[in-house]
Amino acid sequence: MILEERVRVEAYCSTANLGAGFDVFGLALNKYADHVQVKTTNNPTVRIKAQGPYSKELPRSPNKNSAGPPAQALIDKSGLNIGVEIIIEKNIPPGLGLGSSGATAAACTKAMDHLLQLNLSDDELVKTASLGETAASGSAHTDNVGASLLGGFVITYGKPLRTVSVKPPAKLSVVVVCPKTRLPRNKTSLARKLVPRKIETDNAVLNVGRASAIALGFARGNIDLIGTGMEDAIAEPYRESLVPGYVAVKMAALAAQASGVAISGAGPSVVAFVDKTKHDPVKIGRVMVRELSKNKVESTFFVTRPAEGARVTRS
């Protein structure tokens, strides 16, 4: 086997949960993308370097950076006595709830798979990338890494892990509102601890039905149907406190004809799904920002669309 010396991969940010799909649903977003380059070294260690606009606070320790555990796991799987140098171009802002650590893990996993010629399945790639989320937040959740790796709308579920990627409707626009609020550095870990370990049967039934509507909506290309499922009875009620004015901004967006609204991952960003052939997503974004300002919360917004999966850009 002749290894390639270096591989560079691009992976987009994502929004997770989409309301009822806690830890299961993810959607890649064509806004920010991390670039990760891996190259082989004779020293059998994993070394991490970082550059780019959001690299300053990125951990360089392989055990704390979301690129480290997937890289080491795939070296171990290959059985080769090699090391790698990982160079992360960090373009996805951390702490917004847009899968920043997940995109880095996804890009590194894709690059390592290509570099080592392992030809892993989608399920194996997502499972491996989720090891990076453990380093970042203490939990190997697969929704963000699944979306960044596979692209489009992604469902990750089951033991053993199974993954499904569905191409979203072309008319789907995603409004992302980013409140300028101070959150703790361990925000994702904190947000996960807020979710109760046991839930009422009635709430579980509500979420199963709503999640089914989301999945069927993506399969049919029906954005209004997707929106009917973007209500959550499990995680959001306990996480609303992390997004000041969330209930009001959600009601305002729905009144402005957004199909559905949800907290993006652990927050604080809020996403609204809009059928751009029927309604103006920019107008809805402005309504949401204005509503947050009534609660004395400054925010910005952007409009984006679903993205493709991670791709090799140079090898």
mmCIF file of N, CA and C in Angstrom, residues 215-292:
data_model
loop_
_atom_site.group_PDB
_atom_site.id
_atom_site.type_symbol
_atom_site.label_atom_id
_atom_site.label_comp_id
_atom_site.label_asym_id
_atom_site.label_seq_id
_atom_site.Cartn_x
_atom_site.Cartn_y
_atom_site.Cartn_z
ATOM 1 N N ALA A 215 -38.951 13.841 9.065
ATOM 2 C CA ALA A 215 -38.311 12.919 8.131
ATOM 3 C C ALA A 215 -39.135 12.754 6.858
ATOM 4 N N LEU A 216 -40.444 12.613 7.023
ATOM 5 C CA LEU A 216 -41.307 12.450 5.856
ATOM 6 C C LEU A 216 -41.343 13.734 5.035
ATOM 7 N N GLY A 217 -41.302 14.882 5.718
ATOM 8 C CA GLY A 217 -41.275 16.158 5.005
ATOM 9 C C GLY A 217 -40.050 16.304 4.125
ATOM 10 N N PHE A 218 -38.888 15.897 4.641
ATOM 11 C CA PHE A 218 -37.677 15.950 3.813
ATOM 12 C C PHE A 218 -37.770 14.965 2.653
ATOM 13 N N ALA A 219 -38.294 13.771 2.913
ATOM 14 C CA ALA A 219 -38.417 12.766 1.858
ATOM 15 C C ALA A 219 -39.348 13.235 0.737
ATOM 16 N N ARG A 220 -40.404 13.954 1.119
ATOM 17 C CA ARG A 220 -41.377 14.437 0.134
ATOM 18 C C ARG A 220 -41.052 15.819 -0.414
ATOM 19 N N GLY A 221 -40.078 16.500 0.195
ATOM 20 C CA GLY A 221 -39.777 17.864 -0.215
ATOM 21 C C GLY A 221 -40.828 18.859 0.230
ATOM 22 N N ASN A 222 -41.506 18.556 1.331
ATOM 23 C CA ASN A 222 -42.612 19.384 1.824
ATOM 24 C C ASN A 222 -42.135 20.168 3.049
ATOM 25 N N ILE A 223 -41.797 21.448 2.854
ATOM 26 C CA ILE A 223 -41.224 22.261 3.924
ATOM 27 C C ILE A 223 -42.242 22.555 5.013
ATOM 28 N N ASP A 224 -43.493 22.742 4.655
ATOM 29 C CA ASP A 224 -44.516 22.986 5.682
ATOM 30 C C ASP A 224 -44.681 21.773 6.591
ATOM 31 N N LEU A 225 -44.589 20.576 6.012
ATOM 32 C CA LEU A 225 -44.671 19.360 6.815
ATOM 33 C C LEU A 225 -43.471 19.259 7.758
ATOM 34 N N ILE A 226 -42.290 19.597 7.254
ATOM 35 C CA ILE A 226 -41.100 19.627 8.115
ATOM 36 C C ILE A 226 -41.350 20.552 9.303
ATOM 37 N N GLY A 227 -41.906 21.722 9.014
ATOM 38 C CA GLY A 227 -42.137 22.717 10.052
ATOM 39 C C GLY A 227 -43.062 22.246 11.152
ATOM 40 N N THR A 228 -44.042 21.406 10.807
ATOM 41 C CA THR A 228 -44.973 20.925 11.835
ATOM 42 C C THR A 228 -44.283 20.060 12.876
ATOM 43 N N GLY A 229 -43.139 19.492 12.523
ATOM 44 C CA GLY A 229 -42.414 18.642 13.457
ATOM 45 C C GLY A 229 -41.380 19.377 14.289
ATOM 46 N N MET A 230 -41.158 20.649 14.008
ATOM 47 C CA MET A 230 -40.098 21.391 14.688
ATOM 48 C C MET A 230 -40.564 21.967 16.029
ATOM 49 N N GLU A 231 -41.246 21.116 16.783
ATOM 50 C CA GLU A 231 -41.626 21.402 18.170
ATOM 51 C C GLU A 231 -40.998 20.303 19.017
ATOM 52 N N ASP A 232 -40.429 20.682 20.136
ATOM 53 C CA ASP A 232 -39.705 19.704 20.940
ATOM 54 C C ASP A 232 -40.238 19.658 22.359
ATOM 55 N N ALA A 233 -40.527 18.464 22.848
ATOM 56 C CA ALA A 233 -41.012 18.290 24.210
ATOM 57 C C ALA A 233 -39.957 17.704 25.140
ATOM 58 N N ILE A 234 -38.748 17.484 24.618
ATOM 59 C CA ILE A 234 -37.723 16.800 25.413
ATOM 60 C C ILE A 234 -36.575 17.724 25.820
ATOM 61 N N ALA A 235 -35.935 18.402 24.860
ATOM 62 C CA ALA A 235 -34.739 19.201 25.171
ATOM 63 C C ALA A 235 -35.021 20.700 25.266
ATOM 64 N N GLU A 236 -35.735 21.253 24.288
ATOM 65 C CA GLU A 236 -35.912 22.707 24.243
ATOM 66 C C GLU A 236 -36.545 23.305 25.497
ATOM 67 N N PRO A 237 -37.552 22.667 26.094
ATOM 68 C CA PRO A 237 -38.133 23.283 27.298
ATOM 69 C C PRO A 237 -37.111 23.539 28.403
ATOM 70 N N TYR A 238 -36.041 22.743 28.424
ATOM 71 C CA TYR A 238 -35.024 22.891 29.462
ATOM 72 C C TYR A 238 -33.862 23.773 29.007
ATOM 73 N N ARG A 239 -33.790 24.048 27.706
ATOM 74 C CA ARG A 239 -32.687 24.849 27.172
ATOM 75 C C ARG A 239 -33.092 26.279 26.815
ATOM 76 N N GLU A 240 -34.374 26.574 26.898
ATOM 77 C CA GLU A 240 -34.847 27.912 26.510
ATOM 78 C C GLU A 240 -34.149 29.016 27.287
ATOM 79 N N SER A 241 -33.769 28.725 28.527
ATOM 80 C CA SER A 241 -33.129 29.743 29.361
ATOM 81 C C SER A 241 -31.773 30.181 28.808
ATOM 82 N N LEU A 242 -31.158 29.345 27.960
ATOM 83 C CA LEU A 242 -29.871 29.691 27.352
ATOM 84 C C LEU A 242 -30.033 30.687 26.205
ATOM 85 N N VAL A 243 -31.264 30.888 25.742
ATOM 86 C CA VAL A 243 -31.533 31.808 24.623
ATOM 87 C C VAL A 243 -32.558 32.838 25.100
ATOM 88 N N PRO A 244 -32.120 33.955 25.649
ATOM 89 C CA PRO A 244 -33.063 34.968 26.152
ATOM 90 C C PRO A 244 -34.046 35.409 25.070
ATOM 91 N N GLY A 245 -35.340 35.371 25.395
ATOM 92 C CA GLY A 245 -36.359 35.798 24.439
ATOM 93 C C GLY A 245 -36.703 34.776 23.388
ATOM 94 N N TYR A 246 -36.309 33.505 23.605
ATOM 95 C CA TYR A 246 -36.521 32.493 22.561
ATOM 96 C C TYR A 246 -37.991 32.297 22.205
ATOM 97 N N VAL A 247 -38.832 32.178 23.198
ATOM 98 C CA VAL A 247 -40.256 31.921 22.929
ATOM 99 C C VAL A 247 -40.849 33.042 22.095
ATOM 100 N N ALA A 248 -40.506 34.291 22.431
ATOM 101 C CA ALA A 248 -41.046 35.437 21.695
ATOM 102 C C ALA A 248 -40.538 35.470 20.261
ATOM 103 N N VAL A 249 -39.247 35.162 20.066
ATOM 104 C CA VAL A 249 -38.693 35.221 18.708
ATOM 105 C C VAL A 249 -39.249 34.081 17.855
ATOM 106 N N LYS A 250 -39.515 32.950 18.478
ATOM 107 C CA LYS A 250 -40.111 31.836 17.742
ATOM 108 C C LYS A 250 -41.523 32.191 17.285
ATOM 109 N N MET A 251 -42.316 32.765 18.167
ATOM 110 C CA MET A 251 -43.682 33.150 17.819
ATOM 111 C C MET A 251 -43.689 34.206 16.721
ATOM 112 N N ALA A 252 -42.730 35.150 16.793
ATOM 113 C CA ALA A 252 -42.652 36.207 15.780
ATOM 114 C C ALA A 252 -42.303 35.631 14.409
ATOM 115 N N ALA A 253 -41.380 34.679 14.378
ATOM 116 C CA ALA A 253 -40.982 34.074 13.109
ATOM 117 C C ALA A 253 -42.119 33.271 12.491
ATOM 118 N N LEU A 254 -42.835 32.527 13.313
ATOM 119 C CA LEU A 254 -43.966 31.756 12.809
ATOM 120 C C LEU A 254 -45.076 32.674 12.298
ATOM 121 N N ALA A 255 -45.290 33.792 12.997
ATOM 122 C CA ALA A 255 -46.289 34.762 12.547
ATOM 123 C C ALA A 255 -45.891 35.392 11.223
ATOM 124 N N ALA A 256 -44.567 35.458 10.970
ATOM 125 C CA ALA A 256 -44.065 36.016 9.708
ATOM 126 C C ALA A 256 -43.996 34.967 8.601
ATOM 127 N N GLN A 257 -44.556 33.782 8.852
ATOM 128 C CA GLN A 257 -44.700 32.699 7.872
ATOM 129 C C GLN A 257 -43.486 31.793 7.730
ATOM 130 N N ALA A 258 -42.626 31.742 8.757
ATOM 131 C CA ALA A 258 -41.629 30.671 8.776
ATOM 132 C C ALA A 258 -42.368 29.343 8.958
ATOM 133 N N SER A 259 -41.883 28.292 8.318
ATOM 134 C CA SER A 259 -42.544 26.988 8.437
ATOM 135 C C SER A 259 -42.276 26.340 9.786
ATOM 136 N N GLY A 260 -41.083 26.557 10.338
ATOM 137 C CA GLY A 260 -40.733 25.975 11.625
ATOM 138 C C GLY A 260 -39.540 26.688 12.211
ATOM 139 N N VAL A 261 -39.409 26.649 13.528
ATOM 140 C CA VAL A 261 -38.336 27.333 14.246
ATOM 141 C C VAL A 261 -37.812 26.413 15.336
ATOM 142 N N ALA A 262 -36.495 26.449 15.575
ATOM 143 C CA ALA A 262 -35.906 25.622 16.625
ATOM 144 C C ALA A 262 -34.592 26.230 17.087
ATOM 145 N N ILE A 263 -34.186 25.875 18.311
ATOM 146 C CA ILE A 263 -32.836 26.207 18.769
ATOM 147 C C ILE A 263 -31.860 25.337 17.978
ATOM 148 N N SER A 264 -30.783 25.942 17.496
ATOM 149 C CA SER A 264 -29.786 25.205 16.726
ATOM 150 C C SER A 264 -28.832 24.490 17.668
ATOM 151 N N GLY A 265 -28.924 23.171 17.726
ATOM 152 C CA GLY A 265 -28.070 22.400 18.618
ATOM 153 C C GLY A 265 -28.243 22.840 20.056
ATOM 154 N N ALA A 266 -27.117 23.163 20.707
ATOM 155 C CA ALA A 266 -27.149 23.626 22.092
ATOM 156 C C ALA A 266 -27.362 25.129 22.191
ATOM 157 N N GLY A 267 -27.546 25.811 21.041
ATOM 158 C CA GLY A 267 -27.762 27.238 21.040
ATOM 159 C C GLY A 267 -26.444 28.006 21.135
ATOM 160 N N PRO A 268 -26.522 29.345 21.195
ATOM 161 C CA PRO A 268 -27.744 30.140 21.305
ATOM 162 C C PRO A 268 -28.410 30.492 19.976
ATOM 163 N N SER A 269 -27.825 30.054 18.842
ATOM 164 C CA SER A 269 -28.432 30.401 17.559
ATOM 165 C C SER A 269 -29.807 29.755 17.416
ATOM 166 N N VAL A 270 -30.656 30.429 16.663
ATOM 167 C CA VAL A 270 -32.008 29.957 16.391
ATOM 168 C C VAL A 270 -32.166 29.836 14.886
ATOM 169 N N VAL A 271 -32.739 28.729 14.417
ATOM 170 C CA VAL A 271 -32.943 28.535 12.979
ATOM 171 C C VAL A 271 -34.433 28.574 12.643
ATOM 172 N N ALA A 272 -34.727 29.146 11.495
ATOM 173 C CA ALA A 272 -36.087 29.155 10.962
ATOM 174 C C ALA A 272 -36.038 28.593 9.555
ATOM 175 N N PHE A 273 -36.924 27.635 9.252
ATOM 176 C CA PHE A 273 -37.019 27.051 7.922
ATOM 177 C C PHE A 273 -38.082 27.799 7.130
ATOM 178 N N VAL A 274 -37.720 28.166 5.896
ATOM 179 C CA VAL A 274 -38.597 28.994 5.077
ATOM 180 C C VAL A 274 -38.662 28.439 3.655
ATOM 181 N N ASP A 275 -39.858 28.370 3.111
ATOM 182 C CA ASP A 275 -40.045 28.050 1.693
ATOM 183 C C ASP A 275 -39.838 29.347 0.919
ATOM 184 N N LYS A 276 -38.671 29.487 0.278
ATOM 185 C CA LYS A 276 -38.318 30.764 -0.351
ATOM 186 C C LYS A 276 -39.152 31.068 -1.584
ATOM 187 N N THR A 277 -39.896 30.081 -2.081
ATOM 188 C CA THR A 277 -40.778 30.355 -3.219
ATOM 189 C C THR A 277 -42.085 30.995 -2.769
ATOM 190 N N LYS A 278 -42.346 30.972 -1.460
ATOM 191 C CA LYS A 278 -43.589 31.538 -0.920
ATOM 192 C C LYS A 278 -43.357 32.758 -0.039
ATOM 193 N N HIS A 279 -42.209 32.779 0.681
ATOM 194 C CA HIS A 279 -41.976 33.845 1.651
ATOM 195 C C HIS A 279 -40.528 34.316 1.588
ATOM 196 N N ASP A 280 -40.286 35.539 2.045
ATOM 197 C CA ASP A 280 -38.967 36.162 1.987
ATOM 198 C C ASP A 280 -38.186 35.833 3.264
ATOM 199 N N PRO A 281 -37.139 35.025 3.160
ATOM 200 C CA PRO A 281 -36.387 34.673 4.367
ATOM 201 C C PRO A 281 -35.670 35.864 5.004
ATOM 202 N N VAL A 282 -35.256 36.838 4.205
ATOM 203 C CA VAL A 282 -34.594 38.028 4.755
ATOM 204 C C VAL A 282 -35.562 38.799 5.647
ATOM 205 N N LYS A 283 -36.792 38.930 5.193
ATOM 206 C CA LYS A 283 -37.805 39.622 5.988
ATOM 207 C C LYS A 283 -38.020 38.909 7.321
ATOM 208 N N ILE A 284 -38.060 37.578 7.284
ATOM 209 C CA ILE A 284 -38.257 36.807 8.516
ATOM 210 C C ILE A 284 -37.059 36.968 9.448
ATOM 211 N N GLY A 285 -35.855 37.006 8.885
ATOM 212 C CA GLY A 285 -34.667 37.234 9.703
ATOM 213 C C GLY A 285 -34.711 38.573 10.403
ATOM 214 N N ARG A 286 -35.148 39.600 9.691
ATOM 215 C CA ARG A 286 -35.241 40.935 10.291
ATOM 216 C C ARG A 286 -36.283 40.969 11.403
ATOM 217 N N VAL A 287 -37.385 40.263 11.199
ATOM 218 C CA VAL A 287 -38.415 40.192 12.236
ATOM 219 C C VAL A 287 -37.850 39.549 13.507
ATOM 220 N N MET A 288 -37.063 38.489 13.335
ATOM 221 C CA MET A 288 -36.500 37.778 14.481
ATOM 222 C C MET A 288 -35.491 38.639 15.242
ATOM 223 N N VAL A 289 -34.639 39.337 14.503
ATOM 224 C CA VAL A 289 -33.663 40.226 15.140
ATOM 225 C C VAL A 289 -34.371 41.347 15.897
ATOM 226 N N ARG A 290 -35.403 41.889 15.280
ATOM 227 C CA ARG A 290 -36.164 42.970 15.931
ATOM 228 C C ARG A 290 -36.834 42.477 17.211
ATOM 229 N N GLU A 291 -37.360 41.264 17.175
ATOM 230 C CA GLU A 291 -38.028 40.728 18.359
ATOM 231 C C GLU A 291 -37.029 40.502 19.495
ATOM 232 N N LEU A 292 -35.839 40.016 19.158
ATOM 233 C CA LEU A 292 -34.822 39.829 20.187
ATOM 234 C C LEU A 292 -34.402 41.160 20.803
#
